[in-house]
Amino acid sequence: MKYVLLIYAAEKNWASLPQEEQGAIYGGYMAYTEKLGKSGKMLACEPLEPTSTATTVRVRNGKPVSTDGPFAETKEQLGGLYVIDVKDLNEAMEWAAGIPDALTGSIEIRPVMDVSGIDKIK
Amino acid sequence: MNAAAEALDRIFRTESGAVLATLIRVLGDFQLAEDALQDALTAALETWPAQGLPDAPGAWLTTIARRKALDRLRHARIVQAKSSALALAMSLEQEAAGAADERDWSPVPDDQLRLIFTCCHPALSPEAQVALTLRTLGGLSIGEIARAFLASEAAIAQRLARAKQKIRRAGIPYEIPDRDSLGPRLDAF
């Protein structure tokens, strides 16, 4: 089954960390991503720029309206994601627990919906 | 209720839980398993009074339910998931032919125990865990569970439906957890 692991962490904390701690977390991510990649179960890995760079688009009354910032202001922000293909939810939970930000932030696991024909479009 | 009907009712009550647990393991789908069991119970009501009780009512119900599940899969024509439905149909036929059963190598040869651990998966809310366990393994009616939770029957029915849907869609496996993940499953107790 395919799952998306959404990494939620407080951006504020990251900015206030000393450089060596940022380096350690970065190193942790590189090691984790390498391990996941070597397992053959990683379909995608996308770190995201901070929410200060986000733009949100809505169409209202037929007109697109864009606003500065993320969809919702929250304590923790979506910072990146992995897409994995594993046996079941238990295995997805194991991989989620290995993500460095699981220690201080939260990882949301979402099963990918199986929509027939969508792969052909991709 | 006459004597024969009472006997049937007693057998249904004692056998249904174990048969359902086996069906859920084999089919990997709560709803399909429940529907197939209902089909088998109906078949039992039709044939047992005339032909007499089979030697092993539980095994009889399991075999018939498997066949009914196969029929349902064919009729439902789960074309979208053709390959998985086909694989399931093949494994069902294999099992029916007496091929190697998963129980042969499982460390805990008990379908009901596995089912408890699926029902008590930490990805389900504690309320859902308890309600699902009481319904599936305890054999309690939705009304009885509703009274225990001081909730309405509609609320419990919805809670059960959501839990079963989550098990299916989120890919919660049907297995005995290893030692490390055993702890979180025991919270509902």
PDB file of C-alpha atoms in Angstrom:
ATOM      1  CA  MET A   1       0.000   0.000   0.000  1.00  0.00           C
ATOM      2  CA  LYS A   2       1.082   3.549  -0.662  1.00  0.00           C
ATOM      3  CA  TYR A   3       1.228   6.041   2.163  1.00  0.00           C
ATOM      4  CA  VAL A   4       2.200   9.699   2.419  1.00  0.00           C
ATOM      5  CA  LEU A   5       4.147  10.630   5.539  1.00  0.00           C
ATOM      6  CA  LEU A   6       3.499  14.307   6.272  1.00  0.00           C
ATOM      7  CA  ILE A   7       6.082  15.917   8.496  1.00  0.00           C
ATOM      8  CA  TYR A   8       4.736  18.596  10.827  1.00  0.00           C
ATOM      9  CA  ALA A   9       7.219  20.568  12.893  1.00  0.00           C
ATOM     10  CA  ALA A  10       7.407  24.047  14.381  1.00  0.00           C
ATOM     11  CA  GLU A  11       9.303  26.276  11.954  1.00  0.00           C
ATOM     12  CA  LYS A  12       9.989  28.759  14.752  1.00  0.00           C
ATOM     13  CA  ASN A  13      12.008  26.175  16.669  1.00  0.00           C
ATOM     14  CA  TRP A  14      14.136  25.386  13.651  1.00  0.00           C
ATOM     15  CA  ALA A  15      15.149  29.011  13.099  1.00  0.00           C
ATOM     16  CA  SER A  16      16.187  29.432  16.731  1.00  0.00           C
ATOM     17  CA  LEU A  17      18.387  26.323  16.813  1.00  0.00           C
ATOM     18  CA  PRO A  18      22.164  26.745  16.904  1.00  0.00           C
ATOM     19  CA  GLN A  19      23.906  25.872  13.666  1.00  0.00           C
ATOM     20  CA  GLU A  20      25.407  22.609  14.871  1.00  0.00           C
ATOM     21  CA  GLU A  21      21.988  21.322  15.960  1.00  0.00           C
ATOM     22  CA  GLN A  22      20.532  22.232  12.579  1.00  0.00           C
ATOM     23  CA  GLY A  23      23.430  20.332  11.048  1.00  0.00           C
ATOM     24  CA  ALA A  24      22.690  17.292  13.200  1.00  0.00           C
ATOM     25  CA  ILE A  25      19.023  17.257  12.161  1.00  0.00           C
ATOM     26  CA  TYR A  26      20.000  17.727   8.520  1.00  0.00           C
ATOM     27  CA  GLY A  27      22.424  14.809   8.843  1.00  0.00           C
ATOM     28  CA  GLY A  28      19.679  12.749  10.442  1.00  0.00           C
ATOM     29  CA  TYR A  29      17.425  13.394   7.469  1.00  0.00           C
ATOM     30  CA  MET A  30      20.146  12.466   4.989  1.00  0.00           C
ATOM     31  CA  ALA A  31      20.802   9.182   6.809  1.00  0.00           C
ATOM     32  CA  TYR A  32      17.094   8.396   7.113  1.00  0.00           C
ATOM     33  CA  THR A  33      16.395   9.192   3.464  1.00  0.00           C
ATOM     34  CA  GLU A  34      19.318   7.056   2.353  1.00  0.00           C
ATOM     35  CA  LYS A  35      18.075   4.129   4.432  1.00  0.00           C
ATOM     36  CA  LEU A  36      14.527   4.513   3.090  1.00  0.00           C
ATOM     37  CA  GLY A  37      15.808   4.873  -0.467  1.00  0.00           C
ATOM     38  CA  LYS A  38      17.972   1.764  -0.201  1.00  0.00           C
ATOM     39  CA  SER A  39      15.016  -0.250   1.110  1.00  0.00           C
ATOM     40  CA  GLY A  40      13.378   0.327  -2.277  1.00  0.00           C
ATOM     41  CA  LYS A  41      10.204   1.562  -0.580  1.00  0.00           C
ATOM     42  CA  MET A  42      10.564   5.292  -1.189  1.00  0.00           C
ATOM     43  CA  LEU A  43       8.513   6.690  -4.067  1.00  0.00           C
ATOM     44  CA  ALA A  44       9.086  10.375  -3.351  1.00  0.00           C
ATOM     45  CA  CYS A  45      10.825  12.649  -0.915  1.00  0.00           C
ATOM     46  CA  GLU A  46       9.961  16.351  -0.953  1.00  0.00           C
ATOM     47  CA  PRO A  47      11.277  18.791   1.636  1.00  0.00           C
ATOM     48  CA  LEU A  48       9.325  22.070   1.503  1.00  0.00           C
ATOM     49  CA  GLU A  49      10.406  25.688   1.779  1.00  0.00           C
ATOM     50  CA  PRO A  50       8.961  27.360   4.917  1.00  0.00           C
ATOM     51  CA  THR A  51       5.331  28.536   5.032  1.00  0.00           C
ATOM     52  CA  SER A  52       6.530  32.148   4.678  1.00  0.00           C
ATOM     53  CA  THR A  53       6.981  31.288   0.991  1.00  0.00           C
ATOM     54  CA  ALA A  54       3.492  29.789   0.649  1.00  0.00           C
ATOM     55  CA  THR A  55       0.732  31.151  -1.539  1.00  0.00           C
ATOM     56  CA  THR A  56      -2.847  29.950  -1.240  1.00  0.00           C
ATOM     57  CA  VAL A  57      -5.216  30.086  -4.210  1.00  0.00           C
ATOM     58  CA  ARG A  58      -9.007  29.904  -4.078  1.00  0.00           C
ATOM     59  CA  VAL A  59     -11.532  30.480  -6.811  1.00  0.00           C
ATOM     60  CA  ARG A  60     -14.534  32.482  -5.571  1.00  0.00           C
ATOM     61  CA  ASN A  61     -17.390  33.630  -7.777  1.00  0.00           C
ATOM     62  CA  GLY A  62     -15.428  32.349 -10.737  1.00  0.00           C
ATOM     63  CA  LYS A  63     -12.374  34.466  -9.941  1.00  0.00           C
ATOM     64  CA  PRO A  64      -9.080  33.190  -8.594  1.00  0.00           C
ATOM     65  CA  VAL A  65      -8.107  34.893  -5.363  1.00  0.00           C
ATOM     66  CA  SER A  66      -4.647  34.333  -4.013  1.00  0.00           C
ATOM     67  CA  THR A  67      -3.465  35.113  -0.519  1.00  0.00           C
ATOM     68  CA  ASP A  68      -0.098  35.234   1.088  1.00  0.00           C
ATOM     69  CA  GLY A  69       0.688  32.380   3.477  1.00  0.00           C
ATOM     70  CA  PRO A  70      -0.396  28.804   4.120  1.00  0.00           C
ATOM     71  CA  PHE A  71      -3.869  27.298   4.059  1.00  0.00           C
ATOM     72  CA  ALA A  72      -4.138  27.397   7.832  1.00  0.00           C
ATOM     73  CA  GLU A  73      -2.114  29.006  10.595  1.00  0.00           C
ATOM     74  CA  THR A  74      -1.071  26.226  12.937  1.00  0.00           C
ATOM     75  CA  LYS A  75       1.445  25.661  15.706  1.00  0.00           C
ATOM     76  CA  GLU A  76       3.269  23.102  13.612  1.00  0.00           C
ATOM     77  CA  GLN A  77       3.696  23.484   9.878  1.00  0.00           C
ATOM     78  CA  LEU A  78       3.939  21.006   7.047  1.00  0.00           C
ATOM     79  CA  GLY A  79       7.660  20.892   6.353  1.00  0.00           C
ATOM     80  CA  GLY A  80       7.985  18.072   3.891  1.00  0.00           C
ATOM     81  CA  LEU A  81       6.761  14.657   2.933  1.00  0.00           C
ATOM     82  CA  TYR A  82       7.736  11.171   1.934  1.00  0.00           C
ATOM     83  CA  VAL A  83       5.696   8.850  -0.248  1.00  0.00           C
ATOM     84  CA  ILE A  84       6.348   5.209   0.559  1.00  0.00           C
ATOM     85  CA  ASP A  85       5.084   1.863  -0.674  1.00  0.00           C
ATOM     86  CA  VAL A  86       4.961  -0.670   2.166  1.00  0.00           C
ATOM     87  CA  LYS A  87       3.052  -3.748   3.316  1.00  0.00           C
ATOM     88  CA  ASP A  88       0.583  -2.224   5.735  1.00  0.00           C
ATOM     89  CA  LEU A  89      -0.080   0.509   8.291  1.00  0.00           C
ATOM     90  CA  ASN A  90       2.251  -1.104  10.830  1.00  0.00           C
ATOM     91  CA  GLU A  91       5.209  -0.822   8.489  1.00  0.00           C
ATOM     92  CA  ALA A  92       4.237   2.754   7.612  1.00  0.00           C
ATOM     93  CA  MET A  93       4.138   3.558  11.347  1.00  0.00           C
ATOM     94  CA  GLU A  94       7.628   2.114  11.798  1.00  0.00           C
ATOM     95  CA  TRP A  95       9.031   4.288   9.014  1.00  0.00           C
ATOM     96  CA  ALA A  96       7.183   7.328  10.367  1.00  0.00           C
ATOM     97  CA  ALA A  97       8.746   6.821  13.785  1.00  0.00           C
ATOM     98  CA  GLY A  98      12.198   6.942  12.192  1.00  0.00           C
ATOM     99  CA  ILE A  99      11.786  10.448  10.747  1.00  0.00           C
ATOM    100  CA  PRO A 100      13.960  12.866  12.762  1.00  0.00           C
ATOM    101  CA  ASP A 101      11.124  15.362  13.325  1.00  0.00           C
ATOM    102  CA  ALA A 102       9.004  12.641  14.952  1.00  0.00           C
ATOM    103  CA  LEU A 103      11.057  13.361  18.086  1.00  0.00           C
ATOM    104  CA  THR A 104       9.751  16.918  18.482  1.00  0.00           C
ATOM    105  CA  GLY A 105       7.045  17.366  15.829  1.00  0.00           C
ATOM    106  CA  SER A 106       4.408  15.010  14.438  1.00  0.00           C
ATOM    107  CA  ILE A 107       4.177  12.729  11.431  1.00  0.00           C
ATOM    108  CA  GLU A 108       0.756  12.244   9.880  1.00  0.00           C
ATOM    109  CA  ILE A 109       0.306   9.038   7.897  1.00  0.00           C
ATOM    110  CA  ARG A 110      -2.235   9.144   5.110  1.00  0.00           C
ATOM    111  CA  PRO A 111      -3.028   6.145   2.912  1.00  0.00           C
ATOM    112  CA  VAL A 112      -2.965   7.061  -0.772  1.00  0.00           C
ATOM    113  CA  MET A 113      -6.382   6.610  -2.334  1.00  0.00           C
ATOM    114  CA  ASP A 114      -6.524   4.018  -5.067  1.00  0.00           C
ATOM    115  CA  VAL A 115      -8.116   5.731  -8.066  1.00  0.00           C
ATOM    116  CA  SER A 116      -8.128   3.527 -11.124  1.00  0.00           C
ATOM    117  CA  GLY A 117      -6.621   5.010 -14.247  1.00  0.00           C
ATOM    118  CA  ILE A 118      -4.749   7.761 -12.455  1.00  0.00           C
ATOM    119  CA  ASP A 119      -1.391   6.088 -13.017  1.00  0.00           C
ATOM    120  CA  LYS A 120      -1.902   6.228 -16.769  1.00  0.00           C
ATOM    121  CA  ILE A 121      -2.256  10.012 -16.591  1.00  0.00           C
ATOM    122  CA  LYS A 122       0.980  10.261 -14.635  1.00  0.00           C
TER     123      LYS A 122
ATOM    124  CA  MET B   1     -39.187 -21.127  19.669  1.00  0.00           C
ATOM    125  CA  ASN B   2     -39.246 -24.910  19.203  1.00  0.00           C
ATOM    126  CA  ALA B   3     -36.441 -27.261  20.213  1.00  0.00           C
ATOM    127  CA  ALA B   4     -34.810 -27.390  16.784  1.00  0.00           C
ATOM    128  CA  ALA B   5     -34.755 -23.618  16.457  1.00  0.00           C
ATOM    129  CA  GLU B   6     -33.307 -23.315  19.939  1.00  0.00           C
ATOM    130  CA  ALA B   7     -30.546 -25.767  19.060  1.00  0.00           C
ATOM    131  CA  LEU B   8     -29.728 -23.798  15.940  1.00  0.00           C
ATOM    132  CA  ASP B   9     -29.690 -20.565  17.887  1.00  0.00           C
ATOM    133  CA  ARG B  10     -27.311 -22.069  20.444  1.00  0.00           C
ATOM    134  CA  ILE B  11     -24.932 -23.340  17.761  1.00  0.00           C
ATOM    135  CA  PHE B  12     -24.983 -19.999  15.978  1.00  0.00           C
ATOM    136  CA  ARG B  13     -24.091 -18.221  19.190  1.00  0.00           C
ATOM    137  CA  THR B  14     -21.224 -20.521  20.101  1.00  0.00           C
ATOM    138  CA  GLU B  15     -19.754 -20.937  16.625  1.00  0.00           C
ATOM    139  CA  SER B  16     -20.254 -17.546  14.997  1.00  0.00           C
ATOM    140  CA  GLY B  17     -17.406 -15.736  16.747  1.00  0.00           C
ATOM    141  CA  ALA B  18     -14.731 -18.251  15.772  1.00  0.00           C
ATOM    142  CA  VAL B  19     -16.067 -18.622  12.243  1.00  0.00           C
ATOM    143  CA  LEU B  20     -16.156 -14.842  11.765  1.00  0.00           C
ATOM    144  CA  ALA B  21     -12.571 -14.462  13.007  1.00  0.00           C
ATOM    145  CA  THR B  22     -11.363 -17.094  10.543  1.00  0.00           C
ATOM    146  CA  LEU B  23     -13.296 -15.487   7.698  1.00  0.00           C
ATOM    147  CA  ILE B  24     -11.860 -12.049   8.437  1.00  0.00           C
ATOM    148  CA  ARG B  25      -8.350 -13.511   8.388  1.00  0.00           C
ATOM    149  CA  VAL B  26      -8.912 -15.323   5.117  1.00  0.00           C
ATOM    150  CA  LEU B  27     -10.834 -12.538   3.399  1.00  0.00           C
ATOM    151  CA  GLY B  28      -9.043  -9.566   4.923  1.00  0.00           C
ATOM    152  CA  ASP B  29     -12.312  -7.650   4.909  1.00  0.00           C
ATOM    153  CA  PHE B  30     -14.700  -7.236   7.837  1.00  0.00           C
ATOM    154  CA  GLN B  31     -17.775  -6.422   5.782  1.00  0.00           C
ATOM    155  CA  LEU B  32     -17.313  -9.243   3.293  1.00  0.00           C
ATOM    156  CA  ALA B  33     -16.726 -11.665   6.174  1.00  0.00           C
ATOM    157  CA  GLU B  34     -19.873 -10.556   8.004  1.00  0.00           C
ATOM    158  CA  ASP B  35     -21.975 -10.776   4.858  1.00  0.00           C
ATOM    159  CA  ALA B  36     -20.605 -14.213   3.982  1.00  0.00           C
ATOM    160  CA  LEU B  37     -21.307 -15.453   7.513  1.00  0.00           C
ATOM    161  CA  GLN B  38     -24.906 -14.223   7.235  1.00  0.00           C
ATOM    162  CA  ASP B  39     -25.212 -16.120   3.952  1.00  0.00           C
ATOM    163  CA  ALA B  40     -23.864 -19.275   5.592  1.00  0.00           C
ATOM    164  CA  LEU B  41     -26.219 -18.959   8.575  1.00  0.00           C
ATOM    165  CA  THR B  42     -29.130 -18.590   6.177  1.00  0.00           C
ATOM    166  CA  ALA B  43     -27.982 -21.690   4.308  1.00  0.00           C
ATOM    167  CA  ALA B  44     -27.741 -23.553   7.622  1.00  0.00           C
ATOM    168  CA  LEU B  45     -31.302 -22.573   8.524  1.00  0.00           C
ATOM    169  CA  GLU B  46     -32.456 -23.959   5.199  1.00  0.00           C
ATOM    170  CA  THR B  47     -30.556 -27.247   5.187  1.00  0.00           C
ATOM    171  CA  TRP B  48     -29.936 -28.344   8.781  1.00  0.00           C
ATOM    172  CA  PRO B  49     -33.564 -28.889   9.812  1.00  0.00           C
ATOM    173  CA  ALA B  50     -34.058 -31.193   6.810  1.00  0.00           C
ATOM    174  CA  GLN B  51     -30.675 -32.940   6.595  1.00  0.00           C
ATOM    175  CA  GLY B  52     -29.667 -32.917  10.245  1.00  0.00           C
ATOM    176  CA  LEU B  53     -26.718 -31.250  11.943  1.00  0.00           C
ATOM    177  CA  PRO B  54     -23.265 -31.653  10.364  1.00  0.00           C
ATOM    178  CA  ASP B  55     -20.588 -33.272  12.545  1.00  0.00           C
ATOM    179  CA  ALA B  56     -18.657 -30.023  12.879  1.00  0.00           C
ATOM    180  CA  PRO B  57     -21.083 -27.096  12.515  1.00  0.00           C
ATOM    181  CA  GLY B  58     -18.293 -24.502  12.763  1.00  0.00           C
ATOM    182  CA  ALA B  59     -16.292 -26.061   9.926  1.00  0.00           C
ATOM    183  CA  TRP B  60     -19.458 -26.422   7.875  1.00  0.00           C
ATOM    184  CA  LEU B  61     -20.307 -22.742   8.342  1.00  0.00           C
ATOM    185  CA  THR B  62     -16.741 -21.704   7.477  1.00  0.00           C
ATOM    186  CA  THR B  63     -16.689 -23.717   4.258  1.00  0.00           C
ATOM    187  CA  ILE B  64     -20.067 -22.459   3.105  1.00  0.00           C
ATOM    188  CA  ALA B  65     -19.185 -18.872   4.033  1.00  0.00           C
ATOM    189  CA  ARG B  66     -15.996 -19.073   1.970  1.00  0.00           C
ATOM    190  CA  ARG B  67     -17.985 -20.231  -1.037  1.00  0.00           C
ATOM    191  CA  LYS B  68     -20.525 -17.473  -0.478  1.00  0.00           C
ATOM    192  CA  ALA B  69     -17.713 -14.921  -0.229  1.00  0.00           C
ATOM    193  CA  LEU B  70     -16.339 -16.166  -3.531  1.00  0.00           C
ATOM    194  CA  ASP B  71     -19.801 -15.774  -5.081  1.00  0.00           C
ATOM    195  CA  ARG B  72     -20.065 -12.278  -3.678  1.00  0.00           C
ATOM    196  CA  LEU B  73     -16.665 -11.328  -5.037  1.00  0.00           C
ATOM    197  CA  ARG B  74     -17.662 -12.616  -8.461  1.00  0.00           C
ATOM    198  CA  HIS B  75     -21.036 -10.915  -8.392  1.00  0.00           C
ATOM    199  CA  ALA B  76     -19.728  -7.646  -7.041  1.00  0.00           C
ATOM    200  CA  ARG B  77     -17.294  -7.689  -9.934  1.00  0.00           C
ATOM    201  CA  ILE B  78     -14.630  -5.744  -8.141  1.00  0.00           C
ATOM    202  CA  VAL B  79     -13.174  -4.979 -11.533  1.00  0.00           C
ATOM    203  CA  GLN B  80     -11.206  -1.998 -10.315  1.00  0.00           C
ATOM    204  CA  ALA B  81      -9.162  -4.163  -8.005  1.00  0.00           C
ATOM    205  CA  LYS B  82      -9.218  -7.087 -10.378  1.00  0.00           C
ATOM    206  CA  SER B  83      -5.812  -8.421  -9.538  1.00  0.00           C
ATOM    207  CA  SER B  84      -6.331  -8.405  -5.775  1.00  0.00           C
ATOM    208  CA  ALA B  85      -9.810  -9.905  -6.071  1.00  0.00           C
ATOM    209  CA  LEU B  86      -8.437 -12.558  -8.362  1.00  0.00           C
ATOM    210  CA  ALA B  87      -5.587 -13.311  -5.997  1.00  0.00           C
ATOM    211  CA  LEU B  88      -8.056 -13.590  -3.139  1.00  0.00           C
ATOM    212  CA  ALA B  89     -10.290 -15.881  -5.174  1.00  0.00           C
ATOM    213  CA  MET B  90      -7.300 -18.063  -5.975  1.00  0.00           C
ATOM    214  CA  SER B  91      -6.178 -18.277  -2.382  1.00  0.00           C
ATOM    215  CA  LEU B  92      -9.733 -19.130  -1.332  1.00  0.00           C
ATOM    216  CA  GLU B  93      -9.848 -21.946  -3.840  1.00  0.00           C
ATOM    217  CA  GLN B  94      -6.450 -23.125  -2.692  1.00  0.00           C
ATOM    218  CA  GLU B  95      -7.585 -23.188   0.915  1.00  0.00           C
ATOM    219  CA  ALA B  96     -10.739 -25.002  -0.082  1.00  0.00           C
ATOM    220  CA  ALA B  97      -8.562 -27.587  -1.817  1.00  0.00           C
ATOM    221  CA  GLY B  98      -6.785 -28.158   1.469  1.00  0.00           C
ATOM    222  CA  ALA B  99      -3.547 -26.406   0.574  1.00  0.00           C
ATOM    223  CA  ALA B 100      -1.171 -25.019   3.150  1.00  0.00           C
ATOM    224  CA  ASP B 101      -3.039 -22.890   5.644  1.00  0.00           C
ATOM    225  CA  GLU B 102      -1.531 -19.827   7.268  1.00  0.00           C
ATOM    226  CA  ARG B 103      -2.237 -21.360  10.650  1.00  0.00           C
ATOM    227  CA  ASP B 104       0.370 -23.995   9.996  1.00  0.00           C
ATOM    228  CA  TRP B 105       3.185 -21.576  10.591  1.00  0.00           C
ATOM    229  CA  SER B 106       1.623 -18.883  12.731  1.00  0.00           C
ATOM    230  CA  PRO B 107       3.147 -18.699  16.229  1.00  0.00           C
ATOM    231  CA  VAL B 108      -0.291 -18.164  17.736  1.00  0.00           C
ATOM    232  CA  PRO B 109      -2.767 -20.407  15.967  1.00  0.00           C
ATOM    233  CA  ASP B 110      -5.852 -18.513  16.940  1.00  0.00           C
ATOM    234  CA  ASP B 111      -7.851 -16.362  14.565  1.00  0.00           C
ATOM    235  CA  GLN B 112      -9.823 -14.774  17.349  1.00  0.00           C
ATOM    236  CA  LEU B 113      -6.678 -13.642  19.116  1.00  0.00           C
ATOM    237  CA  ARG B 114      -5.399 -12.037  15.916  1.00  0.00           C
ATOM    238  CA  LEU B 115      -8.715 -10.331  15.472  1.00  0.00           C
ATOM    239  CA  ILE B 116      -8.503  -8.842  18.963  1.00  0.00           C
ATOM    240  CA  PHE B 117      -5.196  -7.248  18.035  1.00  0.00           C
ATOM    241  CA  THR B 118      -6.617  -5.853  14.811  1.00  0.00           C
ATOM    242  CA  CYS B 119      -9.629  -4.471  16.694  1.00  0.00           C
ATOM    243  CA  CYS B 120      -7.333  -2.937  19.321  1.00  0.00           C
ATOM    244  CA  HIS B 121      -4.895  -1.342  16.883  1.00  0.00           C
ATOM    245  CA  PRO B 122      -3.694   2.022  18.259  1.00  0.00           C
ATOM    246  CA  ALA B 123      -4.673   3.704  14.990  1.00  0.00           C
ATOM    247  CA  LEU B 124      -8.296   3.251  16.112  1.00  0.00           C
ATOM    248  CA  SER B 125      -9.760   5.385  18.890  1.00  0.00           C
ATOM    249  CA  PRO B 126     -10.127   3.600  22.259  1.00  0.00           C
ATOM    250  CA  GLU B 127     -13.943   3.869  21.978  1.00  0.00           C
ATOM    251  CA  ALA B 128     -13.814   2.267  18.544  1.00  0.00           C
ATOM    252  CA  GLN B 129     -11.442  -0.451  19.776  1.00  0.00           C
ATOM    253  CA  VAL B 130     -13.758  -1.478  22.592  1.00  0.00           C
ATOM    254  CA  ALA B 131     -16.960  -1.301  20.540  1.00  0.00           C
ATOM    255  CA  LEU B 132     -15.441  -3.290  17.679  1.00  0.00           C
ATOM    256  CA  THR B 133     -14.069  -5.959  20.001  1.00  0.00           C
ATOM    257  CA  LEU B 134     -17.390  -6.347  21.822  1.00  0.00           C
ATOM    258  CA  ARG B 135     -19.266  -6.591  18.546  1.00  0.00           C
ATOM    259  CA  THR B 136     -16.919  -8.843  16.574  1.00  0.00           C
ATOM    260  CA  LEU B 137     -15.495 -11.061  19.272  1.00  0.00           C
ATOM    261  CA  GLY B 138     -17.948 -10.678  22.115  1.00  0.00           C
ATOM    262  CA  GLY B 139     -20.903 -11.118  19.805  1.00  0.00           C
ATOM    263  CA  LEU B 140     -22.802  -8.325  21.567  1.00  0.00           C
ATOM    264  CA  SER B 141     -25.572  -6.621  19.647  1.00  0.00           C
ATOM    265  CA  ILE B 142     -25.314  -2.970  18.701  1.00  0.00           C
ATOM    266  CA  GLY B 143     -28.101  -2.270  21.209  1.00  0.00           C
ATOM    267  CA  GLU B 144     -26.168  -3.939  24.025  1.00  0.00           C
ATOM    268  CA  ILE B 145     -22.999  -2.005  23.215  1.00  0.00           C
ATOM    269  CA  ALA B 146     -24.981   1.241  23.019  1.00  0.00           C
ATOM    270  CA  ARG B 147     -26.342   0.642  26.523  1.00  0.00           C
ATOM    271  CA  ALA B 148     -22.847  -0.082  27.861  1.00  0.00           C
ATOM    272  CA  PHE B 149     -21.513   3.171  26.394  1.00  0.00           C
ATOM    273  CA  LEU B 150     -24.677   5.135  27.289  1.00  0.00           C
ATOM    274  CA  ALA B 151     -24.809   6.074  23.622  1.00  0.00           C
ATOM    275  CA  SER B 152     -27.465   5.793  20.946  1.00  0.00           C
ATOM    276  CA  GLU B 153     -27.579   2.762  18.661  1.00  0.00           C
ATOM    277  CA  ALA B 154     -27.067   5.012  15.665  1.00  0.00           C
ATOM    278  CA  ALA B 155     -23.895   6.444  17.192  1.00  0.00           C
ATOM    279  CA  ILE B 156     -22.481   2.969  17.885  1.00  0.00           C
ATOM    280  CA  ALA B 157     -23.409   1.713  14.438  1.00  0.00           C
ATOM    281  CA  GLN B 158     -21.618   4.667  12.905  1.00  0.00           C
ATOM    282  CA  ARG B 159     -18.584   4.181  15.163  1.00  0.00           C
ATOM    283  CA  LEU B 160     -18.349   0.529  14.078  1.00  0.00           C
ATOM    284  CA  ALA B 161     -18.754   1.383  10.415  1.00  0.00           C
ATOM    285  CA  ARG B 162     -16.025   4.015  10.634  1.00  0.00           C
ATOM    286  CA  ALA B 163     -13.667   1.652  12.438  1.00  0.00           C
ATOM    287  CA  LYS B 164     -14.147  -1.084   9.850  1.00  0.00           C
ATOM    288  CA  GLN B 165     -13.655   1.437   7.093  1.00  0.00           C
ATOM    289  CA  LYS B 166     -10.436   2.648   8.665  1.00  0.00           C
ATOM    290  CA  ILE B 167      -9.113  -0.913   9.024  1.00  0.00           C
ATOM    291  CA  ARG B 168      -9.726  -1.471   5.336  1.00  0.00           C
ATOM    292  CA  ARG B 169      -8.640   1.863   3.913  1.00  0.00           C
ATOM    293  CA  ALA B 170      -5.677   2.597   6.159  1.00  0.00           C
ATOM    294  CA  GLY B 171      -4.280  -0.901   5.737  1.00  0.00           C
ATOM    295  CA  ILE B 172      -4.390  -2.056   9.349  1.00  0.00           C
ATOM    296  CA  PRO B 173      -3.050  -5.619   9.136  1.00  0.00           C
ATOM    297  CA  TYR B 174      -4.614  -8.751  10.527  1.00  0.00           C
ATOM    298  CA  GLU B 175      -1.776 -10.207  12.561  1.00  0.00           C
ATOM    299  CA  ILE B 176      -0.447 -10.814  16.044  1.00  0.00           C
ATOM    300  CA  PRO B 177       1.910  -7.937  16.867  1.00  0.00           C
ATOM    301  CA  ASP B 178       5.477  -8.706  17.839  1.00  0.00           C
ATOM    302  CA  ARG B 179       6.704  -8.084  21.364  1.00  0.00           C
ATOM    303  CA  ASP B 180       7.680  -4.443  20.729  1.00  0.00           C
ATOM    304  CA  SER B 181       4.285  -3.312  19.524  1.00  0.00           C
ATOM    305  CA  LEU B 182       2.263  -5.403  21.940  1.00  0.00           C
ATOM    306  CA  GLY B 183       2.059  -2.700  24.617  1.00  0.00           C
ATOM    307  CA  PRO B 184      -0.009  -0.091  22.738  1.00  0.00           C
ATOM    308  CA  ARG B 185      -2.578  -2.758  21.789  1.00  0.00           C
ATOM    309  CA  LEU B 186      -3.381  -3.546  25.369  1.00  0.00           C
ATOM    310  CA  ASP B 187      -4.569  -0.036  26.279  1.00  0.00           C
ATOM    311  CA  ALA B 188      -8.198  -0.818  25.528  1.00  0.00           C
ATOM    312  CA  PHE B 189      -8.186  -3.515  28.171  1.00  0.00           C
TER     313      PHE B 189
END
